[in-house]
mmCIF file of C-alpha atoms in Angstrom:
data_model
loop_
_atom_site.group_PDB
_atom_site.id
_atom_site.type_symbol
_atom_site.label_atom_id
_atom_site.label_comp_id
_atom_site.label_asym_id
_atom_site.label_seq_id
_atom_site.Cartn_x
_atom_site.Cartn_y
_atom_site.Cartn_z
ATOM 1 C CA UNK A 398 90.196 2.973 -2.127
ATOM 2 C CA UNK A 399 88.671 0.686 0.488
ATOM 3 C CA UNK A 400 91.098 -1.106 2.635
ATOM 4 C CA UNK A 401 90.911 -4.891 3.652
ATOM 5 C CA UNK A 402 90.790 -6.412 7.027
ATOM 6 C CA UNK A 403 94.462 -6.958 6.740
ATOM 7 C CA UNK A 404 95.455 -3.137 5.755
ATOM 8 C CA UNK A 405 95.802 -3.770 2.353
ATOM 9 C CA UNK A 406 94.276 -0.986 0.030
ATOM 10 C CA UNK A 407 92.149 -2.416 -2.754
ATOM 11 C CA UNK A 408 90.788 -0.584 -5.329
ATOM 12 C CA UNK A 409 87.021 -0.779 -7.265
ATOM 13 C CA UNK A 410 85.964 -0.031 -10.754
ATOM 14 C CA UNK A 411 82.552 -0.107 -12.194
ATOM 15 C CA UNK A 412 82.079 -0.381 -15.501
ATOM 16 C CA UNK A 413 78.694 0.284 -18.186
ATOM 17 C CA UNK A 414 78.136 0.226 -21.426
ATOM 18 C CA UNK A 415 74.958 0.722 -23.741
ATOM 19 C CA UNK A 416 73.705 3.481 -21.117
ATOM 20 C CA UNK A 417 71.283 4.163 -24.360
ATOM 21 C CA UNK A 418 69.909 7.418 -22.188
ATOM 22 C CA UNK A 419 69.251 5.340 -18.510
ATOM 23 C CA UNK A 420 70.258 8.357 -16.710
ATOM 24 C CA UNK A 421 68.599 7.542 -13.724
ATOM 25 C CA UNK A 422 70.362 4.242 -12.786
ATOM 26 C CA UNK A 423 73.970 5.801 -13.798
ATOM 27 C CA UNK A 424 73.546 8.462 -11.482
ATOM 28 C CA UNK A 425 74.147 5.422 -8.995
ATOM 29 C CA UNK A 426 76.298 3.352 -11.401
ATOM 30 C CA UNK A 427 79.679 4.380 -9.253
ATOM 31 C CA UNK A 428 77.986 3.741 -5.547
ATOM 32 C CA UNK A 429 81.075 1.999 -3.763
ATOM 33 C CA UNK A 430 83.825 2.420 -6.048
ATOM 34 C CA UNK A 431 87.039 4.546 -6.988
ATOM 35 C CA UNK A 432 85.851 5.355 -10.701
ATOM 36 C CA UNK A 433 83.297 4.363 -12.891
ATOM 37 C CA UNK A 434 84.218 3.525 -16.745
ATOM 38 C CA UNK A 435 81.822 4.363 -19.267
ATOM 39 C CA UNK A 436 82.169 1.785 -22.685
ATOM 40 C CA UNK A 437 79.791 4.176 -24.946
ATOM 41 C CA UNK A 438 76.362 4.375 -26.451
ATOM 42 C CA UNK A 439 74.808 7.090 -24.104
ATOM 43 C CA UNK A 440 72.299 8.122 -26.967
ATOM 44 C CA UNK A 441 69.256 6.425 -27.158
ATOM 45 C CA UNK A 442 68.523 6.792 -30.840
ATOM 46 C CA UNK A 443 65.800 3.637 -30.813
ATOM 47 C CA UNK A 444 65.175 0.929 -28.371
ATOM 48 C CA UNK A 445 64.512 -2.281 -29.999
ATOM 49 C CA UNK A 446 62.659 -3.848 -27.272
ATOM 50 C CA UNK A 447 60.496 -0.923 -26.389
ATOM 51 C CA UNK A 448 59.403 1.280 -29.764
ATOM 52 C CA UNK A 449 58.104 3.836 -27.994
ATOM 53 C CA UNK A 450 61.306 5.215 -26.905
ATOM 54 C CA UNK A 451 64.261 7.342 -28.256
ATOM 55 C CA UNK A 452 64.817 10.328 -30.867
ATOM 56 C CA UNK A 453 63.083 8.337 -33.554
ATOM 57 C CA UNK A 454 59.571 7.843 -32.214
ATOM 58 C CA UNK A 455 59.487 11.370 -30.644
ATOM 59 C CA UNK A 456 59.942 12.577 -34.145
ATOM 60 C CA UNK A 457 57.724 10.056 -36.482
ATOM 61 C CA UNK A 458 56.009 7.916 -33.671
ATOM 62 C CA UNK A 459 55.512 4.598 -32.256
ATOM 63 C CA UNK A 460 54.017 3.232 -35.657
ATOM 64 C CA UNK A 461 56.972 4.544 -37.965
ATOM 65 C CA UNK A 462 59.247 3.020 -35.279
ATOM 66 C CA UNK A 463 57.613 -0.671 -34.960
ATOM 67 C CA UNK A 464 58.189 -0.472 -39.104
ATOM 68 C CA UNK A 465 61.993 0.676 -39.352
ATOM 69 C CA UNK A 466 62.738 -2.081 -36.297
ATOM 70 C CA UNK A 467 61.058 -4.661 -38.618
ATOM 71 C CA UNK A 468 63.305 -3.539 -41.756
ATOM 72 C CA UNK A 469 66.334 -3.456 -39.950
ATOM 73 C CA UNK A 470 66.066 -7.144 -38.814
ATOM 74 C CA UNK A 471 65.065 -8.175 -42.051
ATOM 75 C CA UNK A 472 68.380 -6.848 -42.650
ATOM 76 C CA UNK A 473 66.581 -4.627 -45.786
ATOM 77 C CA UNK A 474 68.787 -1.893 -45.241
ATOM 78 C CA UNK A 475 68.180 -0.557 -48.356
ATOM 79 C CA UNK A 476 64.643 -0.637 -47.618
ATOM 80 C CA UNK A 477 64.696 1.280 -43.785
ATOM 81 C CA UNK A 478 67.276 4.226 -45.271
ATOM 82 C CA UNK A 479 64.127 4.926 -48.137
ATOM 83 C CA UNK A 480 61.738 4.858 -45.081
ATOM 84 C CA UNK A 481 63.628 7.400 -43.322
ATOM 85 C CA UNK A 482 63.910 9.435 -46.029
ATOM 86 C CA UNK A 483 60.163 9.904 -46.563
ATOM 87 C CA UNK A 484 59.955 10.397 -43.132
ATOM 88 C CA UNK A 485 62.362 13.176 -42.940
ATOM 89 C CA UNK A 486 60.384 14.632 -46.156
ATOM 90 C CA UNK A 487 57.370 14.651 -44.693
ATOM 91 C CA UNK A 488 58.240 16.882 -42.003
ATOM 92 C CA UNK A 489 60.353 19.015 -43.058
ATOM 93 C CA UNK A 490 62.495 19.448 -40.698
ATOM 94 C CA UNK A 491 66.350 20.227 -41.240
ATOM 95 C CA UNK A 492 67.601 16.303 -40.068
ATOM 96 C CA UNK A 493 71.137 16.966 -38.816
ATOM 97 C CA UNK A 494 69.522 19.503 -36.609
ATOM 98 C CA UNK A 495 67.127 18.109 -35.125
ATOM 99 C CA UNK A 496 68.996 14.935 -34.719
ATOM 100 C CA UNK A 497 71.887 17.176 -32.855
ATOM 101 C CA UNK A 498 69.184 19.032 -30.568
ATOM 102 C CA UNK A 499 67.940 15.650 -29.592
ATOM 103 C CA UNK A 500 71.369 14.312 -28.620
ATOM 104 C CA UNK A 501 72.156 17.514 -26.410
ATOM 105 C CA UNK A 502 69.178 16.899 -24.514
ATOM 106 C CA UNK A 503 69.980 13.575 -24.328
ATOM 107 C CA UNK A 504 73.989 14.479 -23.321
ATOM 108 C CA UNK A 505 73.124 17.537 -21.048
ATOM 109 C CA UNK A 506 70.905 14.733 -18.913
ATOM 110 C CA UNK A 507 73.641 11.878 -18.851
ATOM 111 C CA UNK A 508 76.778 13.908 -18.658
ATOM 112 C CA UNK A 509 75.472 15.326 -15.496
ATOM 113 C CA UNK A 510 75.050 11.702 -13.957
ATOM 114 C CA UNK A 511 78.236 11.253 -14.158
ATOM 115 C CA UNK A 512 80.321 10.264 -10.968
ATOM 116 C CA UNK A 513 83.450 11.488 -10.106
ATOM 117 C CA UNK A 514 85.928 10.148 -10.949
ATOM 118 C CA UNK A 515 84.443 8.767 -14.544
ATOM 119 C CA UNK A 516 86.856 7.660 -17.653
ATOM 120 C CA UNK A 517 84.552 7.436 -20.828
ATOM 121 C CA UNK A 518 84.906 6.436 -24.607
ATOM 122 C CA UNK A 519 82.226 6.851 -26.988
ATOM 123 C CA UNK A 520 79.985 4.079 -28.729
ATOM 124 C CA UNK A 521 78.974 3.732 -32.313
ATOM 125 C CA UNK A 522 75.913 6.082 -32.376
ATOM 126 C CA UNK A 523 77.537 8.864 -30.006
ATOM 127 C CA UNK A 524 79.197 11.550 -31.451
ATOM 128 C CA UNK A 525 82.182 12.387 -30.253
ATOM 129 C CA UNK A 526 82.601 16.548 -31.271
ATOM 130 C CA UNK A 527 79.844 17.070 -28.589
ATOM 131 C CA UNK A 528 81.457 15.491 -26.360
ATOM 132 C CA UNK A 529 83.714 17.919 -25.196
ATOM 133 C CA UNK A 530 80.964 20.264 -24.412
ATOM 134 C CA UNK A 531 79.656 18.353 -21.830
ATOM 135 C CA UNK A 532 82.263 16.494 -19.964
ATOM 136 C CA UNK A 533 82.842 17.878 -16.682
ATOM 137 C CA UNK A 534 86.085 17.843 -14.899
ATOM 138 C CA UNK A 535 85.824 14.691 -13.294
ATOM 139 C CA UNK A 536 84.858 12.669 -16.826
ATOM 140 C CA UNK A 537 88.187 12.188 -18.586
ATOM 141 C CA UNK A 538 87.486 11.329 -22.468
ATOM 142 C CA UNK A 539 89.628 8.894 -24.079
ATOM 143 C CA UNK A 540 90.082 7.009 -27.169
ATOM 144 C CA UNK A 541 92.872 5.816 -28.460
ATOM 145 C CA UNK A 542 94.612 6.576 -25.154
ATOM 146 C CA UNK A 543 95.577 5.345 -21.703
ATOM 147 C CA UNK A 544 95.691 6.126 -17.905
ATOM 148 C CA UNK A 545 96.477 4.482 -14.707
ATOM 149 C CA UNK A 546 94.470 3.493 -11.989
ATOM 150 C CA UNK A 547 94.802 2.088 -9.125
ATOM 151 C CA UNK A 548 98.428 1.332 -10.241
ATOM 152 C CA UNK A 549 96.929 -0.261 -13.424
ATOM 153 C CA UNK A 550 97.281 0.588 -16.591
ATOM 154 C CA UNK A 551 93.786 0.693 -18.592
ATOM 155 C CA UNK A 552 93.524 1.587 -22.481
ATOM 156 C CA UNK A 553 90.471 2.880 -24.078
ATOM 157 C CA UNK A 554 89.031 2.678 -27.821
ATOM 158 C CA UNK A 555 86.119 3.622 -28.856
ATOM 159 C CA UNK A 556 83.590 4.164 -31.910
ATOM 160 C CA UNK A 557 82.501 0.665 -33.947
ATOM 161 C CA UNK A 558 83.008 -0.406 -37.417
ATOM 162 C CA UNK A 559 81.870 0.415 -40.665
ATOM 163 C CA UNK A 560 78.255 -1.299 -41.135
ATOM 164 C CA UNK A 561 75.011 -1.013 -43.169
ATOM 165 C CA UNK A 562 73.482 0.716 -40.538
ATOM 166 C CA UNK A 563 75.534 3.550 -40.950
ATOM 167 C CA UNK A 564 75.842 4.646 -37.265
ATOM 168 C CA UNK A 565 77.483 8.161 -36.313
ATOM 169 C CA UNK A 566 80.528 6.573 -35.495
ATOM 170 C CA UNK A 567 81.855 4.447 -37.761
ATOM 171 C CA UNK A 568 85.461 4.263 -38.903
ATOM 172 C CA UNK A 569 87.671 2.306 -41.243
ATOM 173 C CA UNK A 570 89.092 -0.847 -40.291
ATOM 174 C CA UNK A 571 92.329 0.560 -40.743
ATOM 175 C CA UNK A 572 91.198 3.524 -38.233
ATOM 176 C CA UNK A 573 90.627 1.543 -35.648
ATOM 177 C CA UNK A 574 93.742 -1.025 -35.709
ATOM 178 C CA UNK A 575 95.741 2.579 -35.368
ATOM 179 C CA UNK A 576 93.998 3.085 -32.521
ATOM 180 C CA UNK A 577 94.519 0.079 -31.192
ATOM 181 C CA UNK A 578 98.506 0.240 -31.924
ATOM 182 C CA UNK A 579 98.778 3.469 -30.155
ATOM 183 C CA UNK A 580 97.281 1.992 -26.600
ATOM 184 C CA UNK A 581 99.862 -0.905 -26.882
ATOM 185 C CA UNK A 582 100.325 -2.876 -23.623
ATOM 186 C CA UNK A 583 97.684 -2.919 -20.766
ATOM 187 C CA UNK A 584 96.179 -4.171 -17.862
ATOM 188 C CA UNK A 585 92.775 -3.589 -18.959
ATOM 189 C CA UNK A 586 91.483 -3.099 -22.368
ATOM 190 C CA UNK A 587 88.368 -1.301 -22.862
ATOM 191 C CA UNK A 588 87.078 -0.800 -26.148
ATOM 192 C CA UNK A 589 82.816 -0.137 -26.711
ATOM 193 C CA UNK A 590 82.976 -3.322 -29.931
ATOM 194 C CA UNK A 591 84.215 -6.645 -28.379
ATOM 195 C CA UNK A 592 86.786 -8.521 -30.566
ATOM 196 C CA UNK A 593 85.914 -10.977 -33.644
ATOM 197 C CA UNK A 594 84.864 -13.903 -32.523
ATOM 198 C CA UNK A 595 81.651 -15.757 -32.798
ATOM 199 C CA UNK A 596 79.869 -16.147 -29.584
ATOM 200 C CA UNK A 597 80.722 -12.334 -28.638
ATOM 201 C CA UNK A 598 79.246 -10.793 -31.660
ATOM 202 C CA UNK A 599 76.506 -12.785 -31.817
ATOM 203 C CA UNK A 600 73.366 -11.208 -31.061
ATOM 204 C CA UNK A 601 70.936 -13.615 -30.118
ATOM 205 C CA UNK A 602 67.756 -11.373 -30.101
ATOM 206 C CA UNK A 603 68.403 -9.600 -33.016
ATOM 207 C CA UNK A 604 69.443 -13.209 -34.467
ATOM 208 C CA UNK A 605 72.884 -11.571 -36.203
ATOM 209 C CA UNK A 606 76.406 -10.994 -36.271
ATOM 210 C CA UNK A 607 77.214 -7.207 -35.176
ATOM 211 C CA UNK A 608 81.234 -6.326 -36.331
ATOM 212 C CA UNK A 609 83.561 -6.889 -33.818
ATOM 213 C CA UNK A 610 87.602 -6.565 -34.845
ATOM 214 C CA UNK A 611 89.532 -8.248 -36.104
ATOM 215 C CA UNK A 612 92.263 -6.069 -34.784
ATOM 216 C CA UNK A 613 91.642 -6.102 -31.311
ATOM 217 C CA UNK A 614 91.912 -9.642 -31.014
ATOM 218 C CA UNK A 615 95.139 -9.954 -32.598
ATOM 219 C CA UNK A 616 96.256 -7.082 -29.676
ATOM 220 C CA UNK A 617 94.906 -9.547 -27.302
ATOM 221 C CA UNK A 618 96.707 -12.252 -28.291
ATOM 222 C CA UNK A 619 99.903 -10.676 -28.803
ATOM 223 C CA UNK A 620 99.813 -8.001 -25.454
ATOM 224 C CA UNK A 621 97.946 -10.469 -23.653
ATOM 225 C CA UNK A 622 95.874 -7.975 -20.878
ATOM 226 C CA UNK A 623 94.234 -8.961 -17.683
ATOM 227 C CA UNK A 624 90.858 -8.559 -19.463
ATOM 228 C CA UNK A 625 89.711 -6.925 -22.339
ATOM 229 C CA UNK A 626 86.173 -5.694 -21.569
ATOM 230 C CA UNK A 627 83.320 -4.244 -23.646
ATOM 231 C CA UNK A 628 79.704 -3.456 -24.964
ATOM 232 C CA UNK A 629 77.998 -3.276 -27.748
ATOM 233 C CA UNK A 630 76.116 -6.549 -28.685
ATOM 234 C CA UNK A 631 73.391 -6.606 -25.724
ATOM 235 C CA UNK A 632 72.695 -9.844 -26.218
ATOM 236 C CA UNK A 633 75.614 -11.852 -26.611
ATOM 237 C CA UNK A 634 75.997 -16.055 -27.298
ATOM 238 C CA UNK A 635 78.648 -15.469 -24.417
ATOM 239 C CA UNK A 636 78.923 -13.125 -22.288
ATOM 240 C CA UNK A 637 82.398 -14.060 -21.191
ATOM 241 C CA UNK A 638 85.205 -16.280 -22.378
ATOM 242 C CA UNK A 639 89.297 -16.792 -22.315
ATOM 243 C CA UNK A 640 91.481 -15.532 -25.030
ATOM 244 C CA UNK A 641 94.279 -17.153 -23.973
ATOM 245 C CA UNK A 642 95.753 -15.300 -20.753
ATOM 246 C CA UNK A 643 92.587 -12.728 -21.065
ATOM 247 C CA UNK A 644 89.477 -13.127 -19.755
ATOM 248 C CA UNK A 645 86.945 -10.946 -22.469
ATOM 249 C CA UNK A 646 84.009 -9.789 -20.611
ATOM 250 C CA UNK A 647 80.922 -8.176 -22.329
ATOM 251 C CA UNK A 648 80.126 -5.612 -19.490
ATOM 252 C CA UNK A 649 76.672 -5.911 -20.371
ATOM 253 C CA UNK A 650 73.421 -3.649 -21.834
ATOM 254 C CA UNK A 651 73.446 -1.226 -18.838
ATOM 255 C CA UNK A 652 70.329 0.420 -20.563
ATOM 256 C CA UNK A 653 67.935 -2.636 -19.652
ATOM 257 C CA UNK A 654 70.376 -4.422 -16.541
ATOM 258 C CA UNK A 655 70.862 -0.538 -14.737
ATOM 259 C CA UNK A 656 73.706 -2.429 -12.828
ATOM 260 C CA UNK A 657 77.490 -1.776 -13.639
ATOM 261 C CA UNK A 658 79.664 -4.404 -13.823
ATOM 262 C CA UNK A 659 82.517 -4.907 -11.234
ATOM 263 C CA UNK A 660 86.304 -5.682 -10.853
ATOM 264 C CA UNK A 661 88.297 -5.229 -7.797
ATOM 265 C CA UNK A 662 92.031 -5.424 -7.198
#
């Protein structure tokens, strides 16, 4: 904790989201502060704005990539799960496999990055039994959960909703408002989907609505937190906005920014 000119400790949290495999700039994501919170999405499965990265084109290319990018905005779901499948036929590869060697690379990489202290929940396309594996000591996994610092009290969520993509972490509806119950009242709420309403889900790149819930903003309108915070849409129609006594801040798409986001109390 740093202390101000007038003797007063203050404290300094970092937070990321969408680290979508940027190990390099988290290594310096908690330069300057008392912990660094991690919102999710380490694994970078595709990136939508350069094609030629992720697990996808290293297994079926550039090409293949460019054409399951163009599905998926089309919104031809359908359409992109046949695609894959062919793909996956073609070379004949066991996919859960080689999809889970992938993401341990990916992990082994990011999980090392990590500064101490770090307090991390996991995304929609992370997946959370490997997780365990690969958190040191100093990275404290939570979802569902709370802990104090800095004589706050932060709660963390984390996984996305049901959707036609069909991400690793998906859960019910009915999941996630549990999850939501059992953090209760906080200072700071930190969940990796932000909650329904328009201009946070918006996507304005992708030109869609991702899910946000339903659930979380009733908690924030009923608990009322300091700020709810989270990731998730990388390109949002706002990036920040007043739910009544909470200000709702999308963290922003540390994959492409490589800068955390601050608060300081």
């Amino acid at each position: 904790m740093a202390s101000t000119p007038g003797g007063n400790q203050r404290t300094r949290v970092h937070v990321v989201s969408d680290v979508h495999g940027n190990a390099r700039d988290l290594a310096r994501a908690g330069e300057g502060a008392d912990a660094l919170i991690c919102l999710g999405d380490l694994v970078l499965f595709l990136d939508y704005a350069d094609h030629s990265r992720g697990i996808f084109p290293d297994l079926f290319g550039a090409g293949n990539a460019d054409r399951i990018v163009e599905l998926r905005t089309a919104r031809r779901f359908e359409e992109a799960r046949e695609f894959q499948r062919r793909l996956w036929a073609d070379i004949g590869t066991d996919k859960a496999a080689a999809i889970e060697k992938a993401v341990r690379k990916q992990y082994a990489e990011l999980f090392a990055a990590f500064p101490v202290p770090t307090y991390a929940t996991y995304g929609n396309v992370d997946m959370p039994p490997l997780w365990k594996e690969y958190a040191g000591p100093g990275t404290t996994v939570l979802d569902g959960q709370r802990v104090e610092i800095g004589g706050r009290t932060f709660g963390f969520v984390g996984g996305g909703l049901r959707t036609p993509m069909r991400t690793p972490y998906e859960i019910d509806d009915e999941e996630y408002a549990a999850k939501i119950e059992a953090v209760g009242e906080v200072d700071v709420l930190c969940t990796h989907i932000p909650p329904e309403v328009p201009e946070l889900v918006y996507d304005t790149v992708a030109r869609r609505f991702e899910r946000g819930s339903r659930a979380l903003l009733d908690a924030i309108r009923r608990t009322r937190p300091r700020y709810s915070l989270f990731g998730h849409v990388h390109q949002p129609l706002a990036r920040r906005m007043r739910i009544g006594a909470t200000e709702c801040v999308n963290v922003g798409h540390f994959a492409s920014s490589g800068r955390p986001w601050r608060l300081e109390w």
